[in-house]
Coordinates of C-alpha atoms in Angstrom, one line a residue:
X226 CA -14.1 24.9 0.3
X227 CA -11.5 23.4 2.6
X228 CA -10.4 25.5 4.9
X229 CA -8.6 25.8 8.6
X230 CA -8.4 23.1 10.4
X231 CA -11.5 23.4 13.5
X232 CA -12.0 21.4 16.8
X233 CA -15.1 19.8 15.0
X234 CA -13.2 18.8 12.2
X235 CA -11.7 19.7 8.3
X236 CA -14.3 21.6 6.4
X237 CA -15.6 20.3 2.6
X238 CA -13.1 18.8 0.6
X239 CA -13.6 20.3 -2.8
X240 CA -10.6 21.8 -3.8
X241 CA -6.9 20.5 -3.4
X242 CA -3.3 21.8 -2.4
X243 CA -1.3 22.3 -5.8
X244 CA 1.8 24.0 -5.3
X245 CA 1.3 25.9 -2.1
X246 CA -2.2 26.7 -2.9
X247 CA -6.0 25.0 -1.8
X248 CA -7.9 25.7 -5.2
X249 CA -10.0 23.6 -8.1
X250 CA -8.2 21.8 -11.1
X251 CA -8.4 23.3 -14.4
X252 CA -9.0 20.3 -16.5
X253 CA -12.7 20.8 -17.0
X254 CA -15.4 18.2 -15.0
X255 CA -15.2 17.2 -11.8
X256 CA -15.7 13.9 -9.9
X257 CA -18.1 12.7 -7.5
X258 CA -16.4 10.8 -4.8
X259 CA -19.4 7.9 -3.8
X260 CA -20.4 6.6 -0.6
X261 CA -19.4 2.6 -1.6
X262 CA -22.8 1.6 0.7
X263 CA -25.3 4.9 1.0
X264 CA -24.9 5.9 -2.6
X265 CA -24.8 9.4 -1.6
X266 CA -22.6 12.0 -2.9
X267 CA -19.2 12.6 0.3
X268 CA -17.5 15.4 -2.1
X269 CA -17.5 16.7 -5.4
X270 CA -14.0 17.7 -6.5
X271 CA -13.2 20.0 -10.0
X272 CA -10.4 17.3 -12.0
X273 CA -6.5 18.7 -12.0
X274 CA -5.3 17.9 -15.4
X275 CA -1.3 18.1 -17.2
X276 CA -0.8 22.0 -16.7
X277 CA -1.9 21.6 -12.5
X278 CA 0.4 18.5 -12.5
X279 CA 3.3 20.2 -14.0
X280 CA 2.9 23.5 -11.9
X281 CA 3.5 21.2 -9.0
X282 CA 6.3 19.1 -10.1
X283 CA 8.2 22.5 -10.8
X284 CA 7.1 24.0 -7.3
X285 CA 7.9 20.4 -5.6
X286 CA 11.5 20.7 -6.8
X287 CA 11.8 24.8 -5.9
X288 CA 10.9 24.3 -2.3
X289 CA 12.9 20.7 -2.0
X290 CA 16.2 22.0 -1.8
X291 CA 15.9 24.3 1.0
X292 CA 14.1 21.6 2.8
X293 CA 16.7 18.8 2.2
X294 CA 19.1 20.8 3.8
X295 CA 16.8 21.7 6.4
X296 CA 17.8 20.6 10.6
X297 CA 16.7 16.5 10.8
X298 CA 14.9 17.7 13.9
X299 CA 12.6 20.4 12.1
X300 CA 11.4 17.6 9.7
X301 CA 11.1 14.9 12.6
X302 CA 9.0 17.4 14.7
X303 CA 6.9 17.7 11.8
X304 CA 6.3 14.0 11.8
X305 CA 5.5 13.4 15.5
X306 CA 3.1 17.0 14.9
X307 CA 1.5 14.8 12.3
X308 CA 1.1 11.5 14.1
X309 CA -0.3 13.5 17.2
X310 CA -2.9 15.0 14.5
X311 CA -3.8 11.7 13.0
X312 CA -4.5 10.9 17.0
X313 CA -6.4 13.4 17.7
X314 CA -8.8 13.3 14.7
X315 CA -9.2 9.3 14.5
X316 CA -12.8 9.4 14.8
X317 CA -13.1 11.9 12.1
X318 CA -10.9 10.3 9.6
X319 CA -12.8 6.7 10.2
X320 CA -15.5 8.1 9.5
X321 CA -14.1 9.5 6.3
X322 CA -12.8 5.3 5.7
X323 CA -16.4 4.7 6.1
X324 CA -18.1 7.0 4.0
X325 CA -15.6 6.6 1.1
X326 CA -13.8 3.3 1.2
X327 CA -16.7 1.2 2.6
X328 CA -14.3 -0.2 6.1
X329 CA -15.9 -1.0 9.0
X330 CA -14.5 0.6 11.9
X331 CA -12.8 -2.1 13.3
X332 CA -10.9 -2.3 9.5
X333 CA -10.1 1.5 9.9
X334 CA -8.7 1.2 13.3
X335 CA -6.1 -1.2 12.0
X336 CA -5.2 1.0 9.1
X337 CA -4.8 4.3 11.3
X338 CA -3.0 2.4 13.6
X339 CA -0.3 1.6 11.0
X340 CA -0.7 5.4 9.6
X341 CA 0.4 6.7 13.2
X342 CA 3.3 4.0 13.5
X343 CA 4.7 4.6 9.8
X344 CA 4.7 8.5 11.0
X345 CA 6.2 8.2 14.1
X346 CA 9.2 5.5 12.6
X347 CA 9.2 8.5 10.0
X348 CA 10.0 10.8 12.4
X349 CA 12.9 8.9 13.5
X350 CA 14.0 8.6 10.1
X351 CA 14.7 12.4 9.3
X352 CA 18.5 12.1 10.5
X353 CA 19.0 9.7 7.7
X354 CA 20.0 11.7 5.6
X355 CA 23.3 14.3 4.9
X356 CA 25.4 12.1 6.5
X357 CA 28.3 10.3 4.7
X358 CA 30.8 7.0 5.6
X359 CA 34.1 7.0 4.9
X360 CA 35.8 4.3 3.0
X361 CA 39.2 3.2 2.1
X362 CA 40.9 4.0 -1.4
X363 CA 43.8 2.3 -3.0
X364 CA 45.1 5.9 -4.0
X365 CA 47.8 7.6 -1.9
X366 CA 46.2 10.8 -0.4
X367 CA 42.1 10.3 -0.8
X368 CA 39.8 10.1 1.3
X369 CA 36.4 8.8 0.0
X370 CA 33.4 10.1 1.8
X371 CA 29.9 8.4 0.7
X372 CA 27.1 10.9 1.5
X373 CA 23.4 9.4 1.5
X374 CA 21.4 12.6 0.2
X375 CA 17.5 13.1 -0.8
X376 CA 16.5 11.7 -3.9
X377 CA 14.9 14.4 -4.7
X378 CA 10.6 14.9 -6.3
X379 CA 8.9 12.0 -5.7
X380 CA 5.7 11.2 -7.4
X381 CA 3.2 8.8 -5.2
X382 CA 0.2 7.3 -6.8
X383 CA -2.0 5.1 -4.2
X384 CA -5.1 2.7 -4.2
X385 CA -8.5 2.8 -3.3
X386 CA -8.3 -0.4 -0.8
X387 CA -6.1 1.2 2.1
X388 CA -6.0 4.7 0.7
X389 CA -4.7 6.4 4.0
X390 CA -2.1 4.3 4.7
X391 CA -0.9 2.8 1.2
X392 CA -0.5 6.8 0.4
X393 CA 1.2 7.8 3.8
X394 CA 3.9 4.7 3.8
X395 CA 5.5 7.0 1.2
X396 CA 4.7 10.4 2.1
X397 CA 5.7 10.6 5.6
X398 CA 9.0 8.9 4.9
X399 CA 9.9 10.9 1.8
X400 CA 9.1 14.3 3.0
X401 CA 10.7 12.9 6.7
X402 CA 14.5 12.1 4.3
X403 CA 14.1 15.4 2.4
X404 CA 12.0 14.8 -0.4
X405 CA 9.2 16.9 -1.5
X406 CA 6.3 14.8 -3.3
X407 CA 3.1 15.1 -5.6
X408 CA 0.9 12.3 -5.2
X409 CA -1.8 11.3 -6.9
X410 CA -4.5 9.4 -5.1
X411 CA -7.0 6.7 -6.4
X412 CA -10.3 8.6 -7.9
X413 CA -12.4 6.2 -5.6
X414 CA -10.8 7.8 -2.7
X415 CA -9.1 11.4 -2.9
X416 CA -10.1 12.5 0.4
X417 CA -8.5 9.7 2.8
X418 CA -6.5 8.8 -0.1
X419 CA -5.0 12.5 0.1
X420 CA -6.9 15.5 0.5
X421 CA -7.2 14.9 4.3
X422 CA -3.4 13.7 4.4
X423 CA -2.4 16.9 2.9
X424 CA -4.4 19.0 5.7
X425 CA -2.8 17.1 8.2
X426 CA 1.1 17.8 7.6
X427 CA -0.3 21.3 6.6
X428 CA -1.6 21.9 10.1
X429 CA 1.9 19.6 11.7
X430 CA 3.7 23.1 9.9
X431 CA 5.0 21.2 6.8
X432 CA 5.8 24.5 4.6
X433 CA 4.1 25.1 1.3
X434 CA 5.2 23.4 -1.9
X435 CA 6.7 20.2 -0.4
X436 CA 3.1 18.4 -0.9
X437 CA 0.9 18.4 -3.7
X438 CA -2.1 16.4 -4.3
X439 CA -3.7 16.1 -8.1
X440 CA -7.0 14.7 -8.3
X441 CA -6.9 14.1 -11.8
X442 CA -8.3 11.9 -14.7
X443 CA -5.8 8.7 -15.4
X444 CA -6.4 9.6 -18.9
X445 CA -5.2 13.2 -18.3
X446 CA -2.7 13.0 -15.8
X447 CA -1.7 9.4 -15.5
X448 CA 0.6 8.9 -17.7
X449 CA 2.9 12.4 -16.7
X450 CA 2.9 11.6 -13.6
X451 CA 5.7 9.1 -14.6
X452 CA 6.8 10.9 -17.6
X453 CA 7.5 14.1 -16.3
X454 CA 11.0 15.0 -15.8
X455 CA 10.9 16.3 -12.3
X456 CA 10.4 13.1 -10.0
X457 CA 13.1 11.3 -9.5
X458 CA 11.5 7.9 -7.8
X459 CA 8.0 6.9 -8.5
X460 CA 6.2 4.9 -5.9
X461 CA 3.3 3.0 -7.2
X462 CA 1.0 1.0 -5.2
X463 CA -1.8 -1.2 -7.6
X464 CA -1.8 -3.7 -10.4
X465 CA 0.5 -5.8 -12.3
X466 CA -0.7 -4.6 -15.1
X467 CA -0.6 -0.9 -14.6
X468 CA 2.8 -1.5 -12.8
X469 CA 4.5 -2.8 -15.9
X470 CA 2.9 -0.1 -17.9
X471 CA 4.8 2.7 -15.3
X472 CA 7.9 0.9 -15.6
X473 CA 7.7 1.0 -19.5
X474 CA 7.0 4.8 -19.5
X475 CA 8.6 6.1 -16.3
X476 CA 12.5 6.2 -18.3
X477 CA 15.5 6.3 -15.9
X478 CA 14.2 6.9 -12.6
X479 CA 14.0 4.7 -9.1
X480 CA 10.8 2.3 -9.1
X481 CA 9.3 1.5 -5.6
X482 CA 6.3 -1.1 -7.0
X483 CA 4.0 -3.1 -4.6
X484 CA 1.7 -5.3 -7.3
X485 CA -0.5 -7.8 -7.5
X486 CA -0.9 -10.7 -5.2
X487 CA -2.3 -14.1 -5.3
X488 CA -1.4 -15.3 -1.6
X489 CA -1.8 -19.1 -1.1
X490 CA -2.6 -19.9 2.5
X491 CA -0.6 -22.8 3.6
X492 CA -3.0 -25.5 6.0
X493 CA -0.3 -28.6 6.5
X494 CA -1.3 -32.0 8.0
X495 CA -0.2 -31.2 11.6
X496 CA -1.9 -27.9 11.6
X497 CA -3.9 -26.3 14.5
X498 CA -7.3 -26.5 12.3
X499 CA -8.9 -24.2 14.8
X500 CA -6.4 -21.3 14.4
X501 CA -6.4 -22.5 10.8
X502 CA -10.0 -21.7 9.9
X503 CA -9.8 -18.4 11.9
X504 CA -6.7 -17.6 9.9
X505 CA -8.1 -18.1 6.7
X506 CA -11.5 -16.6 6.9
X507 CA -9.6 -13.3 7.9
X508 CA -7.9 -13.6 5.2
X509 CA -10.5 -14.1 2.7
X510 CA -12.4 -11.3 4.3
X511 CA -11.2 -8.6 5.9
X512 CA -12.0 -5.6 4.0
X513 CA -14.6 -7.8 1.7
X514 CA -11.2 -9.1 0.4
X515 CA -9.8 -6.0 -1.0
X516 CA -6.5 -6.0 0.2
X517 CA -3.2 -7.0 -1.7
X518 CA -2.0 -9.5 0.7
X519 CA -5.4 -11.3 0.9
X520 CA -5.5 -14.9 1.0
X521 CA -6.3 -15.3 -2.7
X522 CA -6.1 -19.4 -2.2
X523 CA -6.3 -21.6 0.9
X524 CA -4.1 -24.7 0.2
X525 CA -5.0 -27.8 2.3
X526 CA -3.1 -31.4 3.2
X527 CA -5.8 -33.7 2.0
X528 CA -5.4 -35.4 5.6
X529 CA -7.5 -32.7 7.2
X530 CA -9.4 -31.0 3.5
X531 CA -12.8 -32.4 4.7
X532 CA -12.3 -31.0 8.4
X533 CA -11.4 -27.6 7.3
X534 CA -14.0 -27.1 4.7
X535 CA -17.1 -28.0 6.8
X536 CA -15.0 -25.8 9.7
X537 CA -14.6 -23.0 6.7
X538 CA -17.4 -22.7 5.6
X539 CA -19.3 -22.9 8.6
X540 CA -17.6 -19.7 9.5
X541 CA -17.7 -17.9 6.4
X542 CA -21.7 -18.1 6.5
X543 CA -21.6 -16.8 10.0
X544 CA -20.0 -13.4 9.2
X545 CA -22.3 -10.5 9.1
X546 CA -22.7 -8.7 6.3
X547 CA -24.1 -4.5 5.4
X548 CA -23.4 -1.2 6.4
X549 CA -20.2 -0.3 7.5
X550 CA -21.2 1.9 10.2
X551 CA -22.8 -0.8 11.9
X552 CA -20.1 -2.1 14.5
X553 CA -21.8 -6.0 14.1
X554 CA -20.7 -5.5 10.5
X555 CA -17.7 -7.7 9.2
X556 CA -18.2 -7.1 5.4
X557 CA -19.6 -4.2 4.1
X558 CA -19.6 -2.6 0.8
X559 CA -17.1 -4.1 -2.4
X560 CA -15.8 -0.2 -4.2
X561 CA -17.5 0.1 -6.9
X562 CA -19.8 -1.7 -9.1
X563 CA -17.1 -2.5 -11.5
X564 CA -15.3 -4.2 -8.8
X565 CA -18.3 -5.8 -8.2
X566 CA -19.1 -7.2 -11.8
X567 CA -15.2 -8.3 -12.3
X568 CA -15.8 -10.6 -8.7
X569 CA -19.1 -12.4 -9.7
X570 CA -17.2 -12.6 -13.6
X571 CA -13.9 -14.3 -12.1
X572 CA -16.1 -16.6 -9.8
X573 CA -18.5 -17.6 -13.0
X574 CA -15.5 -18.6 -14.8
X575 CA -13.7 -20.5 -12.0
X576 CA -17.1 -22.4 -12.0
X577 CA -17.1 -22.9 -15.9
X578 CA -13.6 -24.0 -15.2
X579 CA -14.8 -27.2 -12.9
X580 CA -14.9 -25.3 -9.3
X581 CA -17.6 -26.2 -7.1
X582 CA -19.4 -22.7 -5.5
X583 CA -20.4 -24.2 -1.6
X584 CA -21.5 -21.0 -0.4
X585 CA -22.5 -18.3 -2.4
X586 CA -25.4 -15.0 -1.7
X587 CA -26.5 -12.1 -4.1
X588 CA -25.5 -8.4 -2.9
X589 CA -27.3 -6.4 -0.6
X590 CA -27.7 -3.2 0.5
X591 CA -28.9 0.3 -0.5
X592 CA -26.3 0.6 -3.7
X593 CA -26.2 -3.2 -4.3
X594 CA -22.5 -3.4 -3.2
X595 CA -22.7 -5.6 -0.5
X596 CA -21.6 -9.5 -1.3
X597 CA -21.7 -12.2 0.9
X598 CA -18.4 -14.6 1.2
X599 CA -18.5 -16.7 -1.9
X600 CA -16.4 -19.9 -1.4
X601 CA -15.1 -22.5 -3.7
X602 CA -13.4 -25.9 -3.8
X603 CA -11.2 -26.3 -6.9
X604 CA -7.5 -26.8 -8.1
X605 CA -4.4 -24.3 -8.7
X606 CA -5.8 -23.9 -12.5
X607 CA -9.3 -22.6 -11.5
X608 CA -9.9 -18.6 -12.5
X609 CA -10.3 -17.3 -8.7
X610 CA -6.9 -19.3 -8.3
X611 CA -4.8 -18.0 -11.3
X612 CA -6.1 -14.4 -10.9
X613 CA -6.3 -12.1 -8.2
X614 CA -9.8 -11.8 -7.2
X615 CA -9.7 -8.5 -4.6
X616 CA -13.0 -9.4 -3.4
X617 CA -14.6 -11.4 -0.8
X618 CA -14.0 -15.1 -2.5
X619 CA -12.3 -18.0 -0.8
X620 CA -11.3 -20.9 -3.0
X621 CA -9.9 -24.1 -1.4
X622 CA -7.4 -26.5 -3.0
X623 CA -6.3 -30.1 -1.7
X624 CA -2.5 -30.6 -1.5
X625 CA -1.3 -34.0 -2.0
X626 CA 1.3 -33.8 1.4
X627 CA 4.1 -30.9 1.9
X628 CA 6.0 -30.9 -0.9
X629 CA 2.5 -30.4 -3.0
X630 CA 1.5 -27.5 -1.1
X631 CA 4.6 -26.1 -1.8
X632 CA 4.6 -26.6 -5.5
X633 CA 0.9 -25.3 -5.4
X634 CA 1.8 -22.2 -3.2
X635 CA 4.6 -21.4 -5.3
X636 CA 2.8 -22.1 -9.0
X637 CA 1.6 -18.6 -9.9
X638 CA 3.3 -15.3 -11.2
X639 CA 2.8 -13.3 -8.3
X640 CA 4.7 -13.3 -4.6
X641 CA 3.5 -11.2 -2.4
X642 CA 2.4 -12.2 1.1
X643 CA 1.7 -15.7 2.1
X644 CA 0.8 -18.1 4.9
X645 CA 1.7 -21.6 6.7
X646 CA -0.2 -23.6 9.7
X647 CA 2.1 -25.6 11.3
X648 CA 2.1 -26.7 15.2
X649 CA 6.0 -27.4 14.2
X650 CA 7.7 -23.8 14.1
X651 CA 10.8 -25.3 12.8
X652 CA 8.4 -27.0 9.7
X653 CA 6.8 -23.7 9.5
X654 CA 10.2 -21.7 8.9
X655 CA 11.5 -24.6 6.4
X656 CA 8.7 -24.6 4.5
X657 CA 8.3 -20.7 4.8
X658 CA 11.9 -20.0 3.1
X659 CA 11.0 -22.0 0.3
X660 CA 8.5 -20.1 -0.6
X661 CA 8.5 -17.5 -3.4
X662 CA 7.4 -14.8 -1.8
X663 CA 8.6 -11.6 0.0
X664 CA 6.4 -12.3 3.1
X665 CA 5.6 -15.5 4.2
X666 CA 4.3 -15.9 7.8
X667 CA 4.0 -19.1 10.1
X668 CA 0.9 -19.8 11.5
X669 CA -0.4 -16.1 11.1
X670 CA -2.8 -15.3 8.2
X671 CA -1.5 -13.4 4.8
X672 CA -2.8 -10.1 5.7
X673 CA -0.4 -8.6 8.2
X674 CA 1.7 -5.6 8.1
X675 CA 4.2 -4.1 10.4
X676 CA 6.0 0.0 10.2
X677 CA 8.7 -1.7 12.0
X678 CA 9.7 -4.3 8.8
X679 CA 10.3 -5.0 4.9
X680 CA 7.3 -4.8 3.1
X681 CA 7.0 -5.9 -0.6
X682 CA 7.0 -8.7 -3.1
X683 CA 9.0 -10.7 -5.4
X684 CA 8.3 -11.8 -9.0
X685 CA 5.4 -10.0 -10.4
X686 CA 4.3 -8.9 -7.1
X687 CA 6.7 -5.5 -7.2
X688 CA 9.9 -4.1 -6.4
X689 CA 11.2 -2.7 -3.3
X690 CA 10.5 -2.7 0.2
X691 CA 8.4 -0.4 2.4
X692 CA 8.6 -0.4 5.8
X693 CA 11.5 0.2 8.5
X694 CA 15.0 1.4 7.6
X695 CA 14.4 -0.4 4.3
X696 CA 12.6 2.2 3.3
X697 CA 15.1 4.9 3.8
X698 CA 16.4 3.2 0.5
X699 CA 13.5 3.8 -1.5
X700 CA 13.7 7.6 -1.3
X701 CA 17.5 8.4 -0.7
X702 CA 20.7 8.1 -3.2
X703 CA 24.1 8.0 -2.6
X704 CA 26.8 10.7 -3.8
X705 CA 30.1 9.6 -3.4
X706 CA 32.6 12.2 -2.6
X707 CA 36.5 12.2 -2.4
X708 CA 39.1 14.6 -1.2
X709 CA 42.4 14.1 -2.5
X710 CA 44.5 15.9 -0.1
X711 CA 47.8 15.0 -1.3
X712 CA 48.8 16.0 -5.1
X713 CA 48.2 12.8 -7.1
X714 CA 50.4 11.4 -10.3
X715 CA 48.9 11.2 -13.1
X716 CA 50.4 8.2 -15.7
X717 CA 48.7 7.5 -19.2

């Protein structure tokens, strides 16, 4: 049973906090959470279902008030407690990242390094809120005040990929503005996901009620999450797919949605092929793939294609491949073995569809999880180029010149992160504000993420930005007040 927090660590997470109280759902079953690599069993968790979810919700918005109205300083010492905590028990929570998400430790140290800086920017967030501009009025004798206030519940519902993180980039800054919040972590991950976030604010003095987590069924509890009439903004991290479906259900609240991504990786003809290759193959790989802002497809000026496939390739069968403990290890294990079947499916079809598999490998390791980098040459209609593949496949297309590699980068649904190589900076930005995208970065690799800016996507890649002051948007409103301090005329 999880209990106080120890020098040597959180105790066994089987249980979770549900309005002010560590104790077992009441849905019936439970869930094994699954070493990705090992096999082995990390925690065993009894399943929250509609009644836990709802008693939540309804203690969420009992203790909100009192803590939107609380001093800015209270809640920002509460955030700098928590980044200190997140610190101080790094090791232990990589090692969580690597029992139950599969990262190596290198991946982990780049997520809880962005968990620490979204906390601390939280921190300085907290005085956000309760404070008002005043504006002008065309009325003799008022005075219009516009208050920014707390939005109020907010429901979270995070991912397996970056579970930590991808949960925490709305937590800390919602609880930081005033919110309280119930989120719902992926059931690949609850721990880092949220059971271990939850015993970190609990222990930085964040007081009871404000933070629920509901390990739950989707069946069961997925669709109140949305539905329910308490939360007031729901912030949804995952699919297209499942993204429209909340967005169809969720009725009139605030949607923060970061979706699906297809990132084309830019190579252009004057292009540092060196930095190039080495931007690519991170962003193929890292995390076997599994991250939204992956390089999904690496588009290539035909003047160097030939140069930056042998180059590619090269590289991609040099990466070492197994358990993620190991610190030689650059890929370890893909989720699940559902992941794992959709990957090899997409890359059969994108095959079937004309693309030519250069280097491929069968999985490894003790649960069969582990795949080597897959890499393909094909076009922009190819399956592992249409659809996101969240898995360690690289496909490479040849771009007929700029304006090609534009059309090709900006020919899919989706607009999440994206890429350019460029020695010309000036090129680089030109080309990078044409493209459809709400990240695009010159001569860096798609996957990058920063506390400090706007994060998100256009098209079918979300709504909303996390990150910086732009996400003090996401989770406050605005109440305008006026005073009318001289007697006004009414005339009908």
């Amino acid at each position: 049973m999880v209990g106080t927090a120890t020098q040597d660590g959180y105790t066994g997470f089987d249980r979770m906090p549900i309005a002010g109280e560590w104790r077992a759902g009441r849905a019936g079953g439970a869930r094994k959470d699954i070493d990705p690599y090992t096999g082995e069993v990390v925690a065993e968790i009894e399943l929250a279902g509609a009644g836990d979810l709802d008693e939540a919700y309804r203690a969420a918005r009992d203790a909100q008030r009192k803590w939107a109205g609380s001093p800015a300083e209270e809640r920002a010492e509460i955030m700098r407690k928590a980044a200190r905590i997140f610190a101080d028990r790094e090791d232990e929570l990589a090692g969580w990242l690597q029992r139950e998400a599969g990262a190596t430790r290198a991946r982990a140290a780049v997520e809880l390094a962005l968990v620490r800086a979204v906390t601390e920017r939280a921190a300085d967030q907290a005085g956000r809120i309760n404070t008002w501009v005043e504006t002008d009025s065309d009325l003799p004798g008022k005075e219009n005040r516009v208050y920014r206030t707390a939005a109020g519940v907010v429901a979270v519902i995070s991912p397996w990929n970056f579970p930590v993180q991808l949960s925490n980039r709305s937590v800390a800054p919602a609880l930081a503005l005033g919110n309280a919040v119930v989120l719902k972590p992926a059931g690949d991950t609850p721990v880092t996901g949220g059971l271990f976030l939850a015993k970190v604010y609990e222990e930085a003095g964040l007081p009871p009620g404000l933070l629920s987590v509901v390990v739950g069924k989707g069946s069961d509890i997925g669709d109140a999450m949305v539905e329910h009439e308490v939360p007031r903004v729901v912030s949804f991290t995952g699919s297209t797919p499942v993204g429209r479906g909340i967005a169809a259900k969720a009725g009139v609240k605030r949607l923060s949605l970061e979706l699906g991504g297809n990132g084309p990786l830019v190579v252009l003809d004057d292009a540092d092929l060196g930095q190039a290759v080495a931007g690519a193959l991170y962003g193929n790989f890292f995390h076997q793939g599994q991250v939204c802002m992956a390089t999904n497809r690496v588009i290539v000026d035909a003047a160097v294609y030939d140069a930056f496939v042998e180059r590619f390739v090269a590289g991609a069968r040099a990466l070492s491949c197994g358990d993620p403990r190991d610190t030689e290890t650059q890929l370890g294990p893909v989720i699940n073995t559902k992941q794992l079947e959709s990957i090899q499916e997409k890359v059969a079809r994108a095959v079937a569809d004309g693309a030519e598999l250069v280097l491929t490998g069968d999985p490894t390791g003790p649960t069969g999880q582990v795949l080597p980098p897959q890499v393909l040459l094909g076009d922009n209609t190819v399956t592992t180029s249409r659809e996101e593949v969240f898995g360690p496949v690289a496909t490479i297309c040849k771009a007929d010149g700029e304006d090609d590699a534009l059309r090709l980068a900006n020919d899919t649904e989706y607009g999440l992160s994206s890429g350019v190589y460029t020695q010309d900076t000036e090129r680089g930005l030109r080309f990078a504000l044409h493209t459809q995208a709400g990240m695009t970065h010159v001569n860096d690799t798609t996957v990058h993420d920063d506390a400090h800016v706007a994060f998100g996507g256009e098209k079918a890649s979300g709504l909303g930005r996390f990150g910086g002051d732009w996400v003090v948007d996401e989770f406050t409103t605005h109440h305008w007040v006026s005073l009318q301090h001289a007697p006004r005329e009414f005339r009908y």
